[in-house]
PDB file of C-alpha atoms in Angstrom:
ATOM      1  CA  MET A1253     -83.605  -5.078  63.784  1.00 50.00           C
ATOM      2  CA  SER A1254     -86.748  -3.406  62.435  1.00 56.00           C
ATOM      3  CA  GLY A1255     -87.865  -3.111  58.771  1.00 57.00           C
ATOM      4  CA  THR A1256     -87.134   0.570  58.940  1.00 58.00           C
ATOM      5  CA  ARG A1257     -83.730  -0.042  60.132  1.00 61.00           C
ATOM      6  CA  ARG A1258     -82.850  -2.431  57.638  1.00 60.00           C
ATOM      7  CA  ARG A1259     -84.272  -0.095  54.657  1.00 59.00           C
ATOM      8  CA  ALA A1260     -82.107   2.647  56.259  1.00 59.00           C
ATOM      9  CA  ARG A1261     -78.990   0.547  56.250  1.00 67.00           C
ATOM     10  CA  ARG A1262     -79.648  -0.650  52.421  1.00 69.00           C
ATOM     11  CA  VAL A1263     -80.070   2.899  51.391  1.00 64.00           C
ATOM     12  CA  ALA A1264     -76.663   3.925  53.400  1.00 73.00           C
ATOM     13  CA  ASP A1265     -75.060   0.728  51.815  1.00 84.00           C
ATOM     14  CA  ALA A1266     -76.503   1.584  48.223  1.00 85.00           C
ATOM     15  CA  GLU A1267     -75.383   5.220  48.705  1.00 85.00           C
ATOM     16  CA  LYS A1268     -71.661   4.007  49.867  1.00 86.00           C
ATOM     17  CA  ALA A1269     -71.591   1.537  47.009  1.00 87.00           C
ATOM     18  CA  ALA A1270     -72.391   4.368  44.420  1.00 87.00           C
ATOM     19  CA  ALA A1271     -69.792   6.652  45.774  1.00 83.00           C
ATOM     20  CA  ALA A1272     -67.074   4.167  45.502  1.00 82.00           C
ATOM     21  CA  ALA A1273     -68.266   3.118  41.973  1.00 84.00           C
ATOM     22  CA  ALA A1274     -67.988   6.969  40.928  1.00 83.00           C
ATOM     23  CA  PHE A1275     -64.424   7.001  42.737  1.00 78.00           C
ATOM     24  CA  LEU A1276     -63.427   3.941  40.906  1.00 80.00           C
ATOM     25  CA  GLU A1277     -64.506   5.225  37.509  1.00 82.00           C
ATOM     26  CA  GLY A1278     -61.947   8.047  37.457  1.00 77.00           C
ATOM     27  CA  GLN A1279     -59.070   5.367  38.471  1.00 84.00           C
ATOM     28  CA  GLU A1280     -56.911   3.963  35.769  1.00 89.00           C
ATOM     29  CA  ILE A1281     -54.295   1.164  36.380  1.00 90.00           C
ATOM     30  CA  THR A1282     -50.979   1.793  34.704  1.00 92.00           C
ATOM     31  CA  ARG A1283     -47.796  -0.065  34.377  1.00 95.00           C
ATOM     32  CA  THR A1284     -44.065   1.153  33.965  1.00 95.00           C
ATOM     33  CA  GLN A1285     -40.634  -0.235  34.638  1.00 97.00           C
ATOM     34  CA  CYS A1286     -39.022   0.931  38.020  1.00 97.00           C
ATOM     35  CA  VAL A1287     -36.172   3.270  37.331  1.00 95.00           C
ATOM     36  CA  GLN A1288     -33.940   1.763  40.221  1.00 96.00           C
ATOM     37  CA  CYS A1289     -34.438  -2.014  39.694  1.00 97.00           C
ATOM     38  CA  TYR A1290     -35.943  -2.387  36.473  1.00 97.00           C
ATOM     39  CA  SER A1291     -38.948  -4.442  37.644  1.00 97.00           C
ATOM     40  CA  GLU A1292     -42.475  -4.210  35.904  1.00 97.00           C
ATOM     41  CA  ILE A1293     -44.659  -2.424  38.363  1.00 97.00           C
ATOM     42  CA  ALA A1294     -48.306  -1.197  38.496  1.00 95.00           C
ATOM     43  CA  GLY A1295     -49.868   1.792  39.935  1.00 92.00           C
ATOM     44  CA  VAL A1296     -52.750   3.963  40.042  1.00 90.00           C
ATOM     45  CA  ASN A1297     -53.048   7.121  37.757  1.00 90.00           C
ATOM     46  CA  GLY A1298     -49.213   7.071  37.183  1.00 91.00           C
ATOM     47  CA  ARG A1299     -48.414   6.890  40.799  1.00 92.00           C
ATOM     48  CA  TYR A1300     -45.950   3.947  41.704  1.00 95.00           C
ATOM     49  CA  ALA A1301     -44.227   2.408  44.578  1.00 95.00           C
ATOM     50  CA  CYS A1302     -41.953  -0.721  43.688  1.00 97.00           C
ATOM     51  CA  GLY A1303     -42.473  -3.497  46.098  1.00 95.00           C
ATOM     52  CA  ASN A1304     -39.131  -4.975  45.049  1.00 96.00           C
ATOM     53  CA  CYS A1305     -36.484  -2.268  46.001  1.00 97.00           C
ATOM     54  CA  GLY A1306     -39.052   0.340  47.497  1.00 96.00           C
ATOM     55  CA  TRP A1307     -38.661   3.142  44.814  1.00 96.00           C
ATOM     56  CA  VAL A1308     -41.645   5.451  44.652  1.00 95.00           C
ATOM     57  CA  ASN A1309     -42.200   8.286  42.109  1.00 93.00           C
ATOM     58  CA  PRO A1310     -42.930  11.740  43.148  1.00 90.00           C
ATOM     59  CA  TRP A1311     -46.563  12.404  43.591  1.00 84.00           C
ATOM     60  CA  THR A1312     -46.493  15.248  41.063  1.00 87.00           C
ATOM     61  CA  GLU A1313     -45.994  12.753  38.335  1.00 88.00           C
ATOM     62  CA  GLY A1314     -49.572  11.203  38.372  1.00 83.00           C
ATOM     63  CA  HIS A1315     -51.753  11.416  35.639  1.00 80.00           C
ATOM     64  CA  LYS A1316     -54.857  13.321  37.563  1.00 79.00           C
ATOM     65  CA  PRO A1317     -54.718  15.583  40.519  1.00 80.00           C
ATOM     66  CA  LEU A1318     -54.916  14.178  43.822  1.00 76.00           C
ATOM     67  CA  PRO A1319     -58.396  14.449  45.934  1.00 74.00           C
ATOM     68  CA  THR A1320     -58.181  17.255  48.489  1.00 81.00           C
ATOM     69  CA  ALA A1321     -59.375  16.882  52.077  1.00 80.00           C
ATOM     70  CA  GLU A1322     -62.818  18.098  50.973  1.00 81.00           C
ATOM     71  CA  ASP A1323     -63.222  15.237  48.752  1.00 76.00           C
ATOM     72  CA  ASP A1324     -62.839  12.820  51.787  1.00 74.00           C
ATOM     73  CA  VAL A1325     -66.428  11.990  52.725  1.00 70.00           C
ATOM     74  CA  GLN A1326     -65.364   9.605  55.544  1.00 68.00           C
ATOM     75  CA  ALA A1327     -63.289  12.348  57.089  1.00 59.00           C
ATOM     76  CA  ARG A1328     -66.279  14.908  56.990  1.00 59.00           C
ATOM     77  CA  GLU A1329     -68.475  12.215  58.704  1.00 63.00           C
ATOM     78  CA  CYS A1330     -66.068  11.613  61.225  1.00 65.00           C
ATOM     79  CA  ALA A1331     -65.700  15.288  62.050  1.00 63.00           C
ATOM     80  CA  GLN A1332     -69.405  15.912  62.399  1.00 63.00           C
ATOM     81  CA  GLY A1333     -69.985  13.412  64.942  1.00 58.00           C
TER      82      GLY A1333
END
């Protein structure tokens, strides 16, 4: 692999890492009790799924809005080529 290709890959990797870090900054690990089996469960931004009994809370109960299709960078890259 040539030096130019390695630099290009490092830049792309750094951009992906920065985008991932920005995304993760907006995420919050939250905990609650399952309303069905009373196990303690953890979720992201108030959205939960119990691994014990399968209960899932409605997506509208989350603390923050879900990302839109326009926010999905990977999907846009795939659509372009």
